[in-house]
CSV table of C-alpha atoms in Angstrom, one decimal:
chain,number,residue,atom,x,y,z
A,1,MET,CA,30.8,-32.3,26.9
A,2,THR,CA,28.5,-34.0,24.6
A,3,GLU,CA,25.1,-32.5,23.9
A,4,PRO,CA,22.0,-34.4,25.3
A,5,SER,CA,20.3,-36.5,22.7
A,6,LYS,CA,17.1,-35.1,21.3
A,7,PRO,CA,13.9,-37.1,21.3
A,8,LYS,CA,12.9,-38.8,18.0
A,9,ALA,CA,9.5,-38.6,16.5
A,10,THR,CA,8.6,-42.3,16.8
A,11,GLU,CA,5.2,-43.9,17.3
A,12,GLU,CA,6.2,-44.7,20.9
A,13,ARG,CA,7.2,-41.1,21.5
A,14,LEU,CA,3.9,-39.8,20.1
A,15,ALA,CA,2.0,-42.3,22.3
A,16,GLU,CA,3.9,-41.1,25.3
A,17,ILE,CA,3.1,-37.5,24.6
A,18,ARG,CA,-0.6,-38.3,24.2
A,19,GLN,CA,-0.6,-40.1,27.6
A,20,GLN,CA,1.1,-37.1,29.2
A,21,ALA,CA,-1.5,-34.8,27.7
A,22,ALA,CA,-4.3,-37.0,29.1
A,23,ASP,CA,-2.6,-37.1,32.6
A,24,GLY,CA,-2.2,-33.2,32.6
A,25,THR,CA,1.6,-33.4,32.9
A,26,LEU,CA,2.4,-32.3,29.3
A,27,LEU,CA,3.1,-28.7,30.3
A,28,SER,CA,3.9,-29.2,34.0
A,29,GLY,CA,7.5,-28.0,33.6
A,30,GLN,CA,8.9,-31.4,34.7
A,31,PRO,CA,11.4,-33.4,32.6
A,32,ASP,CA,9.9,-36.2,30.6
A,33,SER,CA,11.4,-39.6,29.9
A,34,SER,CA,13.7,-38.1,27.3
A,35,GLY,CA,15.1,-35.5,29.7
A,36,ALA,CA,13.7,-32.5,27.7
A,37,LYS,CA,11.7,-29.9,29.7
A,38,SER,CA,8.5,-28.4,28.4
A,39,ALA,CA,8.2,-24.8,27.2
A,40,GLN,CA,6.0,-23.8,30.2
A,41,ASN,CA,8.9,-23.0,32.4
A,42,GLY,CA,10.6,-20.7,29.9
A,43,GLU,CA,13.1,-23.0,28.4
A,44,GLN,CA,14.4,-22.2,24.9
A,45,SER,CA,13.0,-25.3,23.2
A,46,TYR,CA,9.9,-27.4,23.1
A,47,TYR,CA,10.8,-31.0,24.0
A,48,GLY,CA,14.2,-30.5,22.5
A,49,LEU,CA,12.9,-28.9,19.4
A,50,PRO,CA,12.4,-25.2,18.5
A,51,ALA,CA,8.7,-24.1,18.6
A,52,LEU,CA,9.2,-21.5,15.8
A,53,LYS,CA,11.8,-20.9,13.1
A,54,GLU,CA,13.7,-17.7,13.7
A,55,PRO,CA,13.4,-15.1,10.9
A,56,THR,CA,16.5,-15.0,8.7
A,57,TRP,CA,16.1,-11.6,7.2
A,58,THR,CA,19.2,-9.6,6.9
A,59,TRP,CA,19.7,-5.8,7.5
A,60,GLU,CA,18.4,-5.1,4.0
A,61,VAL,CA,14.8,-6.0,4.8
A,62,PRO,CA,14.1,-3.4,7.5
A,63,LEU,CA,15.7,-0.8,5.2
A,64,TYR,CA,13.4,-2.0,2.4
A,65,PHE,CA,10.4,-1.6,4.7
A,66,PHE,CA,11.6,2.0,5.5
A,67,LEU,CA,12.3,3.1,2.0
A,68,GLY,CA,9.2,1.4,0.6
A,69,GLY,CA,7.0,3.3,3.1
A,70,ILE,CA,8.7,6.6,2.0
A,71,ALA,CA,8.3,5.9,-1.7
A,72,GLY,CA,4.7,4.8,-1.5
A,73,LEU,CA,3.5,7.7,0.6
A,74,SER,CA,5.5,10.2,-1.5
A,75,ALA,CA,3.5,9.1,-4.5
A,76,CYS,CA,0.3,9.8,-2.5
A,77,ILE,CA,1.6,13.3,-1.5
A,78,ALA,CA,2.4,14.1,-5.1
A,79,PHE,CA,-1.1,13.1,-6.3
A,80,PHE,CA,-3.0,15.1,-3.7
A,81,ALA,CA,-0.7,18.0,-4.3
A,82,GLN,CA,-1.6,17.8,-8.0
A,83,VAL,CA,-5.3,17.6,-7.1
A,84,PHE,CA,-5.2,20.8,-5.0
A,85,GLY,CA,-2.9,22.6,-7.5
A,86,LYS,CA,0.1,23.0,-5.3
A,87,ASP,CA,3.6,24.0,-6.2
A,88,PRO,CA,4.8,22.0,-9.3
A,89,ALA,CA,8.3,21.8,-7.8
A,90,LEU,CA,6.9,20.0,-4.7
A,91,ILE,CA,5.0,17.5,-7.0
A,92,ARG,CA,8.1,16.9,-9.0
A,93,ALA,CA,10.2,16.3,-5.9
A,94,ALA,CA,7.7,13.9,-4.4
A,95,LEU,CA,7.5,11.9,-7.6
A,96,TRP,CA,11.2,11.6,-7.8
A,97,MET,CA,11.3,10.4,-4.2
A,98,ALA,CA,8.8,7.7,-5.1
A,99,LEU,CA,10.8,6.7,-8.2
A,100,ILE,CA,14.2,6.6,-6.3
A,101,GLY,CA,12.6,4.5,-3.5
A,102,ALA,CA,11.1,2.2,-6.1
A,103,GLY,CA,14.5,1.7,-7.7
A,104,LEU,CA,16.3,0.9,-4.4
A,105,CYS,CA,13.7,-1.5,-3.0
A,106,PRO,CA,14.2,-4.4,-5.5
A,107,GLY,CA,17.9,-4.2,-5.0
A,108,LEU,CA,17.5,-4.5,-1.3
A,109,LEU,CA,15.2,-7.5,-1.7
A,110,ILE,CA,17.6,-9.2,-4.1
A,111,ALA,CA,20.5,-8.6,-1.8
A,112,ASP,CA,18.6,-10.4,1.0
A,113,LEU,CA,17.5,-13.2,-1.3
A,114,GLY,CA,21.1,-13.7,-2.6
A,115,ARG,CA,20.3,-14.0,-6.3
A,116,PRO,CA,18.2,-12.0,-8.8
A,117,THR,CA,16.5,-15.2,-10.0
A,118,ARG,CA,14.9,-15.8,-6.6
A,119,PHE,CA,13.1,-12.4,-6.9
A,120,LEU,CA,12.0,-13.3,-10.4
A,121,ASN,CA,10.8,-16.7,-9.1
A,122,MET,CA,8.5,-14.9,-6.6
A,123,LEU,CA,6.7,-13.4,-9.6
A,124,ARG,CA,5.8,-16.8,-10.9
A,125,VAL,CA,3.1,-17.1,-8.2
A,126,PHE,CA,0.2,-14.8,-7.6
A,127,LYS,CA,-1.6,-15.6,-4.3
A,128,LEU,CA,-4.1,-13.1,-3.0
A,129,LYS,CA,-3.8,-14.7,0.5
A,130,SER,CA,0.0,-14.5,0.6
A,131,PRO,CA,1.3,-11.1,1.8
A,132,MET,CA,4.8,-12.0,0.5
A,133,SER,CA,3.5,-12.9,-3.0
A,134,MET,CA,1.3,-9.8,-3.1
A,135,GLY,CA,4.2,-7.7,-1.8
A,136,ALA,CA,6.4,-8.7,-4.7
A,137,TRP,CA,3.7,-7.9,-7.3
A,138,ILE,CA,2.9,-4.6,-5.5
A,139,LEU,CA,6.5,-3.5,-5.7
A,140,VAL,CA,6.7,-4.3,-9.4
A,141,ALA,CA,3.4,-2.5,-10.1
A,142,PHE,CA,4.4,0.5,-8.1
A,143,SER,CA,7.8,0.8,-9.7
A,144,GLY,CA,6.1,0.9,-13.2
A,145,CYS,CA,3.6,3.5,-12.0
A,146,ALA,CA,6.3,5.7,-10.4
A,147,PHE,CA,8.4,5.6,-13.6
A,148,PHE,CA,5.5,6.6,-15.9
A,149,ALA,CA,4.3,9.3,-13.4
A,150,VAL,CA,7.8,10.9,-13.4
A,151,ALA,CA,8.2,10.6,-17.2
A,152,SER,CA,4.8,12.1,-18.0
A,153,ASN,CA,5.2,14.8,-15.5
A,154,GLU,CA,8.7,15.8,-16.9
A,155,LEU,CA,7.2,15.9,-20.4
A,156,VAL,CA,4.4,18.1,-19.3
A,157,LEU,CA,6.8,20.5,-17.5
A,158,VAL,CA,8.9,20.9,-20.6
A,159,GLY,CA,5.9,21.7,-22.8
A,160,TYR,CA,4.6,18.4,-24.1
A,161,GLY,CA,1.3,19.1,-22.4
A,162,GLY,CA,-1.3,17.7,-24.8
A,163,THR,CA,-4.6,16.3,-23.7
A,164,PHE,CA,-3.4,12.7,-24.0
A,165,MET,CA,-0.2,13.4,-22.0
A,166,ILE,CA,-2.1,15.2,-19.2
A,167,LEU,CA,-4.6,12.3,-18.9
A,168,PHE,CA,-1.8,9.8,-19.0
A,169,ARG,CA,0.0,11.6,-16.2
A,170,TRP,CA,-3.2,11.7,-14.1
A,171,ALA,CA,-3.7,7.9,-14.6
A,172,ALA,CA,-0.1,7.1,-13.7
A,173,GLU,CA,-0.2,9.3,-10.6
A,174,PHE,CA,-3.5,7.8,-9.5
A,175,SER,CA,-2.2,4.3,-10.0
A,176,GLY,CA,0.9,5.3,-8.0
A,177,VAL,CA,-1.4,6.3,-5.1
A,178,ILE,CA,-3.1,2.9,-5.0
A,179,THR,CA,0.0,0.8,-5.4
A,180,GLY,CA,2.0,3.2,-3.2
A,181,PHE,CA,-0.5,2.9,-0.3
A,182,LEU,CA,-0.4,-0.8,-0.6
A,183,LEU,CA,3.4,-0.9,-0.7
A,184,ALA,CA,3.7,1.2,2.5
A,185,GLY,CA,1.1,-0.8,4.4
A,186,TYR,CA,1.6,-4.4,3.3
A,187,THR,CA,4.9,-4.8,5.2
A,188,GLY,CA,3.0,-4.5,8.4
A,189,VAL,CA,0.5,-7.1,7.2
A,190,LEU,CA,3.4,-9.3,6.2
A,191,LEU,CA,4.7,-9.3,9.8
A,192,GLY,CA,1.3,-9.7,11.4
A,193,ALA,CA,0.5,-12.7,9.3
A,194,THR,CA,3.3,-14.8,10.8
A,195,ALA,CA,3.2,-16.9,14.0
A,196,ILE,CA,6.0,-14.8,15.7
A,197,PRO,CA,4.3,-13.8,18.9
A,198,VAL,CA,5.4,-10.1,19.0
A,199,TRP,CA,4.3,-9.6,15.4
A,200,SER,CA,1.1,-11.6,15.6
A,201,GLU,CA,0.1,-9.8,18.8
A,202,ASN,CA,0.4,-6.4,17.1
A,203,ARG,CA,-1.0,-7.4,13.7
A,204,VAL,CA,-3.7,-4.7,14.0
A,205,VAL,CA,-1.2,-2.0,15.0
A,206,LEU,CA,1.6,-2.6,12.5
A,207,PRO,CA,0.0,-1.7,9.2
A,208,PRO,CA,-1.3,1.8,10.4
A,209,HIS,CA,1.9,2.3,12.3
A,210,PHE,CA,4.0,1.7,9.2
A,211,LEU,CA,1.7,3.9,7.1
A,212,THR,CA,1.9,6.8,9.6
A,213,SER,CA,5.6,6.4,9.8
A,214,GLY,CA,6.1,6.4,6.1
A,215,LEU,CA,3.9,9.5,5.7
A,216,GLY,CA,5.8,11.4,8.3
A,217,CYS,CA,9.1,10.5,6.7
A,218,SER,CA,8.0,11.6,3.2
A,219,SER,CA,6.7,14.9,4.5
A,220,GLY,CA,9.9,15.3,6.6
A,221,ILE,CA,12.1,14.8,3.6
A,222,LEU,CA,10.1,17.4,1.7
A,223,GLU,CA,10.7,19.8,4.6
A,224,LEU,CA,14.4,19.1,4.5
A,225,LEU,CA,14.3,19.9,0.8
A,226,GLY,CA,12.9,23.3,1.5
A,227,PHE,CA,9.1,22.8,1.2
A,228,LEU,CA,8.2,24.5,4.5
A,229,ILE,CA,4.5,24.9,3.7
A,230,PRO,CA,1.5,24.6,6.0
A,231,ALA,CA,0.6,21.2,4.6
A,232,THR,CA,3.9,19.5,5.6
A,233,GLN,CA,3.7,21.2,9.0
A,234,ILE,CA,0.2,19.8,9.6
A,235,ILE,CA,1.3,16.3,8.5
A,236,GLY,CA,4.2,16.6,10.9
A,237,PHE,CA,1.9,17.4,13.8
A,238,VAL,CA,-0.6,14.7,13.0
A,239,VAL,CA,1.9,11.8,12.6
A,240,SER,CA,4.0,12.8,15.6
A,241,GLY,CA,0.8,13.0,17.7
A,242,LEU,CA,-0.3,9.5,16.5
A,243,GLU,CA,3.1,8.0,17.2
A,244,THR,CA,3.0,9.6,20.7
A,245,LEU,CA,-0.3,7.9,21.4
A,246,LEU,CA,1.1,4.6,20.1
A,247,GLY,CA,4.1,4.9,22.3
A,248,ILE,CA,1.9,5.5,25.3
A,249,SER,CA,-0.2,2.5,24.5
A,250,PHE,CA,2.9,0.3,24.3
A,251,ALA,CA,4.2,1.7,27.6
A,252,VAL,CA,0.9,1.0,29.4
A,253,ARG,CA,-0.1,-2.3,27.9
A,254,LYS,CA,3.0,-4.5,28.5
A,255,ARG,CA,1.6,-7.8,27.2
A,256,PRO,CA,3.7,-11.0,27.5
A,257,ALA,CA,4.3,-11.3,23.8
A,258,ASN,CA,5.8,-7.8,23.8
A,259,ARG,CA,8.6,-8.7,26.2
A,260,PRO,CA,11.3,-8.2,23.6
A,261,LEU,CA,10.2,-4.6,23.1
A,262,HIS,CA,10.6,-3.7,26.8
A,263,SER,CA,13.8,-5.5,27.9
A,264,GLY,CA,17.5,-5.3,27.2
A,265,ARG,CA,19.2,-3.3,24.5
A,266,LEU,CA,16.4,-3.9,22.1
A,267,GLY,CA,14.0,-2.4,24.6
A,268,VAL,CA,16.2,0.7,24.8
A,269,MET,CA,16.3,0.9,21.0
A,270,PHE,CA,12.6,0.6,20.6
A,271,SER,CA,11.9,3.2,23.3
A,272,ALA,CA,14.3,5.6,21.7
A,273,ALA,CA,12.6,5.1,18.3
A,274,GLU,CA,9.2,5.8,19.9
A,275,ILE,CA,10.4,8.9,21.6
A,276,LEU,CA,12.1,10.3,18.5
A,277,GLU,CA,9.0,9.7,16.3
A,278,GLY,CA,6.5,10.8,18.9
A,279,PRO,CA,7.1,13.1,21.9
A,280,LEU,CA,10.4,14.6,20.8
A,281,ALA,CA,9.4,15.4,17.2
A,282,LEU,CA,6.0,16.7,18.4
A,283,GLY,CA,7.7,18.8,21.2
A,284,VAL,CA,10.1,20.4,18.7
A,285,ARG,CA,7.3,21.3,16.4
A,286,ILE,CA,5.3,22.9,19.2
A,287,PHE,CA,8.1,24.9,20.7
A,288,ALA,CA,10.3,25.7,17.7
A,289,GLY,CA,8.2,24.6,14.7
A,290,SER,CA,7.7,28.0,13.3
A,291,SER,CA,11.3,28.4,12.4
A,292,ALA,CA,13.1,26.6,9.5
A,293,ASN,CA,15.7,25.1,11.9
A,294,GLY,CA,12.9,23.9,14.2
A,295,ARG,CA,11.0,22.1,11.4
A,296,HIS,CA,14.2,20.6,10.1
A,297,ALA,CA,15.1,19.3,13.5
A,298,ALA,CA,11.6,17.8,14.0
A,299,ALA,CA,11.8,16.1,10.6
A,300,ILE,CA,15.2,14.6,11.3
A,301,CYS,CA,14.0,13.3,14.7
A,302,PHE,CA,11.0,11.6,13.1
A,303,ILE,CA,13.0,10.1,10.2
A,304,VAL,CA,15.7,8.7,12.5
A,305,GLY,CA,13.1,7.3,14.9
A,306,ALA,CA,11.2,5.6,12.0
A,307,LEU,CA,14.4,3.9,10.7
A,308,LEU,CA,15.2,2.7,14.2
A,309,SER,CA,11.7,1.4,14.7
A,310,ARG,CA,11.9,-0.8,11.5
A,311,TYR,CA,15.0,-2.5,12.8
A,312,ALA,CA,13.6,-2.8,16.3
A,313,TRP,CA,10.5,-4.6,15.0
A,314,ILE,CA,12.6,-7.0,12.9
A,315,TRP,CA,15.0,-7.8,15.7
A,316,ALA,CA,12.2,-8.2,18.2
A,317,GLY,CA,10.8,-10.9,15.9
A,318,ARG,CA,14.0,-12.8,16.2
A,319,VAL,CA,14.0,-12.6,20.0
A,320,SER,CA,10.3,-13.5,20.2
A,321,ALA,CA,10.8,-16.6,18.0
A,322,ARG,CA,13.2,-17.9,20.6
A,323,ASP,CA,10.6,-17.6,23.4
A,324,PRO,CA,8.3,-20.7,23.1
A,325,GLN,CA,6.4,-19.7,26.3
A,326,ALA,CA,5.2,-16.5,24.5
A,327,TYR,CA,4.2,-18.5,21.5
A,328,PHE,CA,2.0,-20.9,23.5
A,329,GLU,CA,0.5,-18.1,25.6
A,330,THR,CA,-0.5,-16.4,22.3
A,331,GLN,CA,-2.0,-19.6,21.0
A,332,ARG,CA,-4.0,-20.1,24.2
A,333,GLN,CA,-5.4,-16.6,24.0
A,334,SER,CA,-6.5,-17.0,20.4
């Protein structure tokens, strides 16, 4: 069976569309002269053409979002632990987590882009209004800060603790806080700045959600490494509580643009991620959090939920891009 011919963008065709708009039949759901139906009745195209381009990100990108959040917030934990004079071993572990994450993230981006030169070409442009351009520069800056923070901290620990080296370490760790916070949060801004309905609809929620998730994962990994201190327990309670509230808000406010998050296998995946990050991790901390096994279990629940959440958001974007009705509803609301 041959596919129906798609309408061509001719002057006559544009004039016909203008006339339909003037008559009020442009989005009536009835076939036009070309045989293509409008997006109002839920068809998968807009007059034979897709309304949005589906995201082409591969599995490396959500993993990059996940590891970038952990790396960036680990640098923040290390700095504040340094400020309050906490265990040097905890500071060292957090800094190494930041450096390892900073080392893995460029590789994931390059794997998604296909060639290293494409990543280098992204650095040829510096646009403050482009989340993608700023993200590439933030990643490079954070990687440098994490490297110098780890190197200076290691030198201080082995006895090279002169005034210059101590000041250099403080400067490197503080720079790691700024760039790490931006690295953990810009991914949410990147998604929200697109026209994909499910991402655009949640552009206010995504950055703090990714920051909270990254903080909880960083603290959870430290707990799994044996740093079962009150600070990591408090962080675990706070982030699990915030994720619980976020999950409740998604369950109550089922907006049309969020349809991919509440239907099919993707909906099950998103719900599982929200439960693991929120109520389950919080419940484990409440009822068994005083024991090492309980805190480890809560940390694992949160980390697994955060990873599933990153993939759920990316896949929801793909589904949402194929829903022209949600796109036009979002445009009318704005």
